[in-house]
mmCIF file of C-alpha atoms in Angstrom:
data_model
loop_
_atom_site.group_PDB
_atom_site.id
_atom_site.type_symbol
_atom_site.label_atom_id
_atom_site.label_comp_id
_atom_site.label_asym_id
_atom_site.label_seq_id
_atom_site.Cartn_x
_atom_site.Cartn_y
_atom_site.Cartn_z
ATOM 1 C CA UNK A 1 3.089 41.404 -8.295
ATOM 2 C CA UNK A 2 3.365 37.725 -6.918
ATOM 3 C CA UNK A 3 2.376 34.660 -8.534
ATOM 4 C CA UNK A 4 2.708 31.758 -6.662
ATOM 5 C CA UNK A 5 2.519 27.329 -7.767
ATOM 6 C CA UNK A 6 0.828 25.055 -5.228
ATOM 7 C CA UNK A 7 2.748 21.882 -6.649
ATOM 8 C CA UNK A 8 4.109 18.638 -5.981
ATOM 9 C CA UNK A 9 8.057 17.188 -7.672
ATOM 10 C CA UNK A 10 7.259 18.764 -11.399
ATOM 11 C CA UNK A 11 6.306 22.005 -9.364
ATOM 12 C CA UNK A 12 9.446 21.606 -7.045
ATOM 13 C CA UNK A 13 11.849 21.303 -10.186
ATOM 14 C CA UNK A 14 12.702 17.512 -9.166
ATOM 15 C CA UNK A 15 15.648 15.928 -11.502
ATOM 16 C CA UNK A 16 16.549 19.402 -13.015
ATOM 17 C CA UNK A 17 20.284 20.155 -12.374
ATOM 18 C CA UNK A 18 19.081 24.100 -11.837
ATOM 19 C CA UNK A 19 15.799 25.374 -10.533
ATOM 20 C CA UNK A 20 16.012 28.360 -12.456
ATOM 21 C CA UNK A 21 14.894 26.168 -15.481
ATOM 22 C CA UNK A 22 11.961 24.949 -13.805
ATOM 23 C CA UNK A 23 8.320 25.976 -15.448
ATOM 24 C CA UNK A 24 7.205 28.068 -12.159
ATOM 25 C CA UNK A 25 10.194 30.151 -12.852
ATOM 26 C CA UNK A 26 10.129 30.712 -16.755
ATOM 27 C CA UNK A 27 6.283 31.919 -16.642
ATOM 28 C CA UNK A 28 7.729 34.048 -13.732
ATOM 29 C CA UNK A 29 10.280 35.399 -15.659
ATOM 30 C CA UNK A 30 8.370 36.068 -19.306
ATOM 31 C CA UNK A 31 5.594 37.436 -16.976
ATOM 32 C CA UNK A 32 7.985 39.712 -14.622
ATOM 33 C CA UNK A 33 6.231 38.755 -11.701
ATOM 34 C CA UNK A 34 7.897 37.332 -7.950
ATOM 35 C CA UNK A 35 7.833 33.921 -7.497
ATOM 36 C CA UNK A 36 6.424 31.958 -4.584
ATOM 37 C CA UNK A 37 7.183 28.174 -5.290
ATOM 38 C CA UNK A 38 5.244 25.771 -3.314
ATOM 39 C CA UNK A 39 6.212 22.524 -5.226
ATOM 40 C CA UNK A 40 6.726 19.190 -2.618
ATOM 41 C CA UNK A 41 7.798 16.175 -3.969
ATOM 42 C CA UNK A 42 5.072 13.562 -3.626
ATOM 43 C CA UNK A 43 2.449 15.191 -2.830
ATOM 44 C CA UNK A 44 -1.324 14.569 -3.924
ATOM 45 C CA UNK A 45 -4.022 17.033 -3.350
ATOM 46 C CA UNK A 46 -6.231 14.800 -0.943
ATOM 47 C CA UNK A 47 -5.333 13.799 2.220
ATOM 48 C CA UNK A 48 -4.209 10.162 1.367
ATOM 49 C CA UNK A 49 -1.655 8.000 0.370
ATOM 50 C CA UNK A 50 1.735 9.447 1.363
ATOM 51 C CA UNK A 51 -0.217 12.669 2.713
ATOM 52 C CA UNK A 52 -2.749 10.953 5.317
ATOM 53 C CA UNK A 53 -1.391 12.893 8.049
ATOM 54 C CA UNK A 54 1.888 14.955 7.219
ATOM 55 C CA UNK A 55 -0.029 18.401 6.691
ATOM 56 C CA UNK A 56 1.737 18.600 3.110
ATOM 57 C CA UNK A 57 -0.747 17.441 0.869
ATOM 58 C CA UNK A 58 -2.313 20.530 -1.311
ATOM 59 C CA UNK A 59 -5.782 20.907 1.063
ATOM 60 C CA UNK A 60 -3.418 21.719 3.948
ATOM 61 C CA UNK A 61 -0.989 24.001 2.042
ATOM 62 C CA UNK A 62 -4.049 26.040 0.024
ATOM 63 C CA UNK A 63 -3.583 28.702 2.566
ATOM 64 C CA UNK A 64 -0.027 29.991 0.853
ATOM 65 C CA UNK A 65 -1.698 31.170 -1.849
ATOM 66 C CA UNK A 66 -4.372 32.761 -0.492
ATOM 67 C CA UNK A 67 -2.611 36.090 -1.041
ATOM 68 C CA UNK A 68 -0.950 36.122 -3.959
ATOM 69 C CA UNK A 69 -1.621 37.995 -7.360
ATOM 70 C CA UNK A 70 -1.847 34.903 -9.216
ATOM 71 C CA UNK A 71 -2.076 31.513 -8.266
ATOM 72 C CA UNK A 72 -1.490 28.184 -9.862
ATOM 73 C CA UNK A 73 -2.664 25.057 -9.042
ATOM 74 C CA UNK A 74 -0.757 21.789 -10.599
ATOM 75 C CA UNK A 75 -1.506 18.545 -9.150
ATOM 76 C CA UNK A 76 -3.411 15.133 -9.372
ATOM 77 C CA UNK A 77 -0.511 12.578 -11.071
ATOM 78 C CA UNK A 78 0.647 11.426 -7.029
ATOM 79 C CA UNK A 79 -2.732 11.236 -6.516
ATOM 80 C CA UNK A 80 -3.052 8.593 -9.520
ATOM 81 C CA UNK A 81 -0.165 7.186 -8.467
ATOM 82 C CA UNK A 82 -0.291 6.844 -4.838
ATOM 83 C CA UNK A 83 -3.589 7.737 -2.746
ATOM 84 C CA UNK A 84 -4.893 4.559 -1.378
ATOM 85 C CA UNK A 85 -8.247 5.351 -1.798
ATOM 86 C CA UNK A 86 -10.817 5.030 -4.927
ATOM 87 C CA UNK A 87 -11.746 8.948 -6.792
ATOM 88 C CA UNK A 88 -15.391 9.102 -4.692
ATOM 89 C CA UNK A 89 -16.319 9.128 -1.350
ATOM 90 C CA UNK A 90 -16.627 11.640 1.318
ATOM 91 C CA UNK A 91 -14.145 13.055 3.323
ATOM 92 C CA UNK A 92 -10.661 15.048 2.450
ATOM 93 C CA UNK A 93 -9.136 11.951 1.576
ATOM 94 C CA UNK A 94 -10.712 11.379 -1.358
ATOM 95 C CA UNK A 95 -9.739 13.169 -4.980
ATOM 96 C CA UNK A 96 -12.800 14.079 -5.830
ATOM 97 C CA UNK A 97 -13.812 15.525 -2.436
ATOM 98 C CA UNK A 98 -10.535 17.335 -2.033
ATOM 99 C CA UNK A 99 -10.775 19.021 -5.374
ATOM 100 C CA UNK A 100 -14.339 20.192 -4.949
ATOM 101 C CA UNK A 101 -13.294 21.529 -1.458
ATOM 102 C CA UNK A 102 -9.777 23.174 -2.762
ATOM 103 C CA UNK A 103 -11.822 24.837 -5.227
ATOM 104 C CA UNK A 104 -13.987 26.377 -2.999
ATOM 105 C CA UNK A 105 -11.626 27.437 -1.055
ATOM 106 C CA UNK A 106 -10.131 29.414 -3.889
ATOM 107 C CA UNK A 107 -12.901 31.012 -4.833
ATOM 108 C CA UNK A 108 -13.736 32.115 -1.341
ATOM 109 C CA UNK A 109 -10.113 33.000 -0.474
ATOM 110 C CA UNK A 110 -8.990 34.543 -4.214
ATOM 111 C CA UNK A 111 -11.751 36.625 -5.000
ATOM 112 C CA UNK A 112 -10.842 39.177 -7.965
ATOM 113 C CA UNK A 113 -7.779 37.154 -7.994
ATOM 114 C CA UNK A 114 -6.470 34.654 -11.270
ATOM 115 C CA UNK A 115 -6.537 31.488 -10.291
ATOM 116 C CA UNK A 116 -5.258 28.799 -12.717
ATOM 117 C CA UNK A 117 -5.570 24.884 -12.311
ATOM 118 C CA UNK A 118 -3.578 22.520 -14.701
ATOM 119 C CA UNK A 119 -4.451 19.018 -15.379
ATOM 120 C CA UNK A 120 -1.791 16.030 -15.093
ATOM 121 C CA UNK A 121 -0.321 14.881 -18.664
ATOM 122 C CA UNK A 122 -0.246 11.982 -19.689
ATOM 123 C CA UNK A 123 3.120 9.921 -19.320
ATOM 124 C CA UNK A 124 4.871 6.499 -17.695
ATOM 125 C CA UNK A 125 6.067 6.191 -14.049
ATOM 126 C CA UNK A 126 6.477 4.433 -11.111
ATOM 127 C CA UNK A 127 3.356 4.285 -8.853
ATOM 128 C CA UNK A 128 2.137 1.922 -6.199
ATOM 129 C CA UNK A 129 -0.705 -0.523 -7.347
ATOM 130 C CA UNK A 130 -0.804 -1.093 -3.661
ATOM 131 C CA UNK A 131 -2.013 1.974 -2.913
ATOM 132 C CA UNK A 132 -0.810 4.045 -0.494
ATOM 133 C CA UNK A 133 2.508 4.705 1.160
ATOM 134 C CA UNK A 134 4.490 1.764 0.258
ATOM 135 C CA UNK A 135 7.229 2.794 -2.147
ATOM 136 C CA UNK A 136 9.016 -1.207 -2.552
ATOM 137 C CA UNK A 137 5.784 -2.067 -3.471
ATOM 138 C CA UNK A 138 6.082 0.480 -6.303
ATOM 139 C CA UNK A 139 6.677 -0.698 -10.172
ATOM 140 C CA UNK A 140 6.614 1.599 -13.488
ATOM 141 C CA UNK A 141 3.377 1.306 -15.409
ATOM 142 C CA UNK A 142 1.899 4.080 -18.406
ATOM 143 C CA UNK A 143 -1.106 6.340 -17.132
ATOM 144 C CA UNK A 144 -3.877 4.616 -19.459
ATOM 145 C CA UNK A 145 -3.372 1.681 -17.223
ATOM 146 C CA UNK A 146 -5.604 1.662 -14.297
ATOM 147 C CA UNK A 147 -4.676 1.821 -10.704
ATOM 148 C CA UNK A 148 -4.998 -0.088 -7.583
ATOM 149 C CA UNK A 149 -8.119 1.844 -7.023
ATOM 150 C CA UNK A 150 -9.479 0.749 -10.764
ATOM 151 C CA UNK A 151 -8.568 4.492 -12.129
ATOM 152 C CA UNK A 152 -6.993 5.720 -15.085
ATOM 153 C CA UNK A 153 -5.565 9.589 -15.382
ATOM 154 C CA UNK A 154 -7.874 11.210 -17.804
ATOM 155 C CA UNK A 155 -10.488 10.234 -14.979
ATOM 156 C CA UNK A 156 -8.341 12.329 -12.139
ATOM 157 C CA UNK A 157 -8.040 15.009 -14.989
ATOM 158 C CA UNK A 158 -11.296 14.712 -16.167
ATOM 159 C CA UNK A 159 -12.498 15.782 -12.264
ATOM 160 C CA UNK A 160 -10.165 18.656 -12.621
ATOM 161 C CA UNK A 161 -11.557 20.134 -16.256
ATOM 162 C CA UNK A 162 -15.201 19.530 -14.364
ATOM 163 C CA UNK A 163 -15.018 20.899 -11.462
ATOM 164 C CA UNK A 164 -12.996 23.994 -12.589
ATOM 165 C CA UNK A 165 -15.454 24.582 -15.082
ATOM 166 C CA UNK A 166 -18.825 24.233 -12.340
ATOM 167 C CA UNK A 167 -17.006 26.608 -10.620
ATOM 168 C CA UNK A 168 -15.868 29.407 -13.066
ATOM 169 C CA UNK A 169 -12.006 28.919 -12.721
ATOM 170 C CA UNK A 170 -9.830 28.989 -15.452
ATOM 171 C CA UNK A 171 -8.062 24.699 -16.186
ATOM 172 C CA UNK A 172 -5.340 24.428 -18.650
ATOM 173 C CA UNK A 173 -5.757 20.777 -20.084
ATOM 174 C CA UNK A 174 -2.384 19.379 -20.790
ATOM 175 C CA UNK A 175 -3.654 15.745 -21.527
ATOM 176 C CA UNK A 176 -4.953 16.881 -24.601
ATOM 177 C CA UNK A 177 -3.214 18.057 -27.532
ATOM 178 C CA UNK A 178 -0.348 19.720 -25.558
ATOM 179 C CA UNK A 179 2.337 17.821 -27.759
ATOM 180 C CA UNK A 180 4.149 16.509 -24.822
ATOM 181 C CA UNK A 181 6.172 13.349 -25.065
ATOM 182 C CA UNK A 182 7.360 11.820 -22.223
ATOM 183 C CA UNK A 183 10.026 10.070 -23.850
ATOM 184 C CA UNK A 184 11.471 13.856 -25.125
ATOM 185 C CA UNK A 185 10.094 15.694 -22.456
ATOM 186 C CA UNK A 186 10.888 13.725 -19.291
ATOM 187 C CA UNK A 187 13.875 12.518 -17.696
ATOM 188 C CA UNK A 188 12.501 9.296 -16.117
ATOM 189 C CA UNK A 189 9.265 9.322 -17.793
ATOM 190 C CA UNK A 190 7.322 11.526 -15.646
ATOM 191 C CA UNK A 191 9.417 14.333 -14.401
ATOM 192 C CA UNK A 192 10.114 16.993 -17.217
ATOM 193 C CA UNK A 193 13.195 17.693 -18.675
ATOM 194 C CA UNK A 194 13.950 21.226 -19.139
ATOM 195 C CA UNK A 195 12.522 21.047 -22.473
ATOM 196 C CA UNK A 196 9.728 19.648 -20.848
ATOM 197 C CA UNK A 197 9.744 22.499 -18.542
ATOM 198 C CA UNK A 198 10.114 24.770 -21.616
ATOM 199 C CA UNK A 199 7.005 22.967 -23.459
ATOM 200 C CA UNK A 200 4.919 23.334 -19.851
ATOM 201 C CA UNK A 201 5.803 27.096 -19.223
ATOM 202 C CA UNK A 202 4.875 28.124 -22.447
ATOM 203 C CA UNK A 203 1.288 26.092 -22.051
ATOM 204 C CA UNK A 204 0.689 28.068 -18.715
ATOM 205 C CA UNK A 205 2.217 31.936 -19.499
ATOM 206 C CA UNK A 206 0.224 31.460 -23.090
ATOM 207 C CA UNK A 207 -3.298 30.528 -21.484
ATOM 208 C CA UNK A 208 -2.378 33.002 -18.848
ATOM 209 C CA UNK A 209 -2.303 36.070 -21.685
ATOM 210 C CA UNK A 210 -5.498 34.485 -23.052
ATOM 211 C CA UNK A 211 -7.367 35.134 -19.375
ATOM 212 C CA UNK A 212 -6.647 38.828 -20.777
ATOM 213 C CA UNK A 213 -4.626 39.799 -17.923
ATOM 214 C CA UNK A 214 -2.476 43.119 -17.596
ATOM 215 C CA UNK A 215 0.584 40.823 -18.757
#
């Protein structure tokens, strides 16, 4: 059995000195299942920011997992960070919109399939208040802090939870009592650590068992 991680840099394992001790591969590992990473560094789930028109941004990729056993979705925090354009609106360029549409997508694609979302957690990095694709433009700021586009992250993850639960698919919340630190768990104050990784993996293989799967 496969499961694969539609990601961005904590999907891809960035700052870890091995990728063996990144999360994808730990719940792969206490699950025994094959692993299909498809973590990018940067990437935000709507077609903005960074991702306007590089084909990499999770809407574009949503077709890798298509097939596989189980699926996770993690992603939203380069989308706080990044996307120059506000939550609402129309069009795959917006969070909202692209989250609505990704979800759909699952459910149409995945059908008697597991399909997990996870939510961003909270933590400090370095985001543009710019907006958009500007990195020297880019300073360190906590998540509670709003962004260029007036947001804060419990209102990226708070479209997550929502739309996950309109549409019957299973969201592990980790900006709410997940007990992560991201001056323990992080390396630069976003990316985990490997005990971050640790903390993450167990979140995901633990809510995966409670789906009641053949694990």
């Amino acid at each position: 059995m496969t499961i694969a991680f539609l990601g961005d840099s904590i999907t891809f394992g960035y700052g870890l000195e091995h990728k063996e001790n990144r999360y994808s591969t730990l719940v792969s590992q206490a699950l025994k299942m094959d692993e299909l990473n498809y973590g990018i560094t940067g990437t935000l789930v709507a077609k903005a920011g960074l991702n306007q028109t590089d084909g990499k941004d999770f809407l574009s990729r949503a077709h890798l997992i298509d097939d596989a056993d189980v699926a996770i979705v993690f992603g939203g925090t380069n989308d706080y960070f990044w996307s120059d354009r506000p939550i609402h609106g129309y069009g795959e360029q917006y969070f909202e919109f692209a989250v609505r549409k990704l979800a759909k997508q699952v459910k149409e694609k995945r059908l008697e399939k597991t399909t997990l979302f996870v939510t961003p957690y909270p933590h400090n990095g370095i985001g543009n208040f710019c907006g958009g694709s500007y990195w020297q433009e880019s300073n360190r700021h906590d998540t509670s802090e709003k962004n260029y586009n007036g947001h804060t992250l419990k209102q990226y993850v708070d479209i997550i939870a929502t739309i996950c639960e309109e549409n019957d698919i299973p969201c592990l919340n980790l900006f709410h009592d997940f007990g992560f630190s991201w001056q323990e768990h992080t390396s630069d104050g976003c990316h985990p650590n490997e005990a971050g990784h640790i903390l993450i993996a167990k979140a995901i293989t633990e809510k995966l068992r409670a789906l009641k799967l053949l694990f």
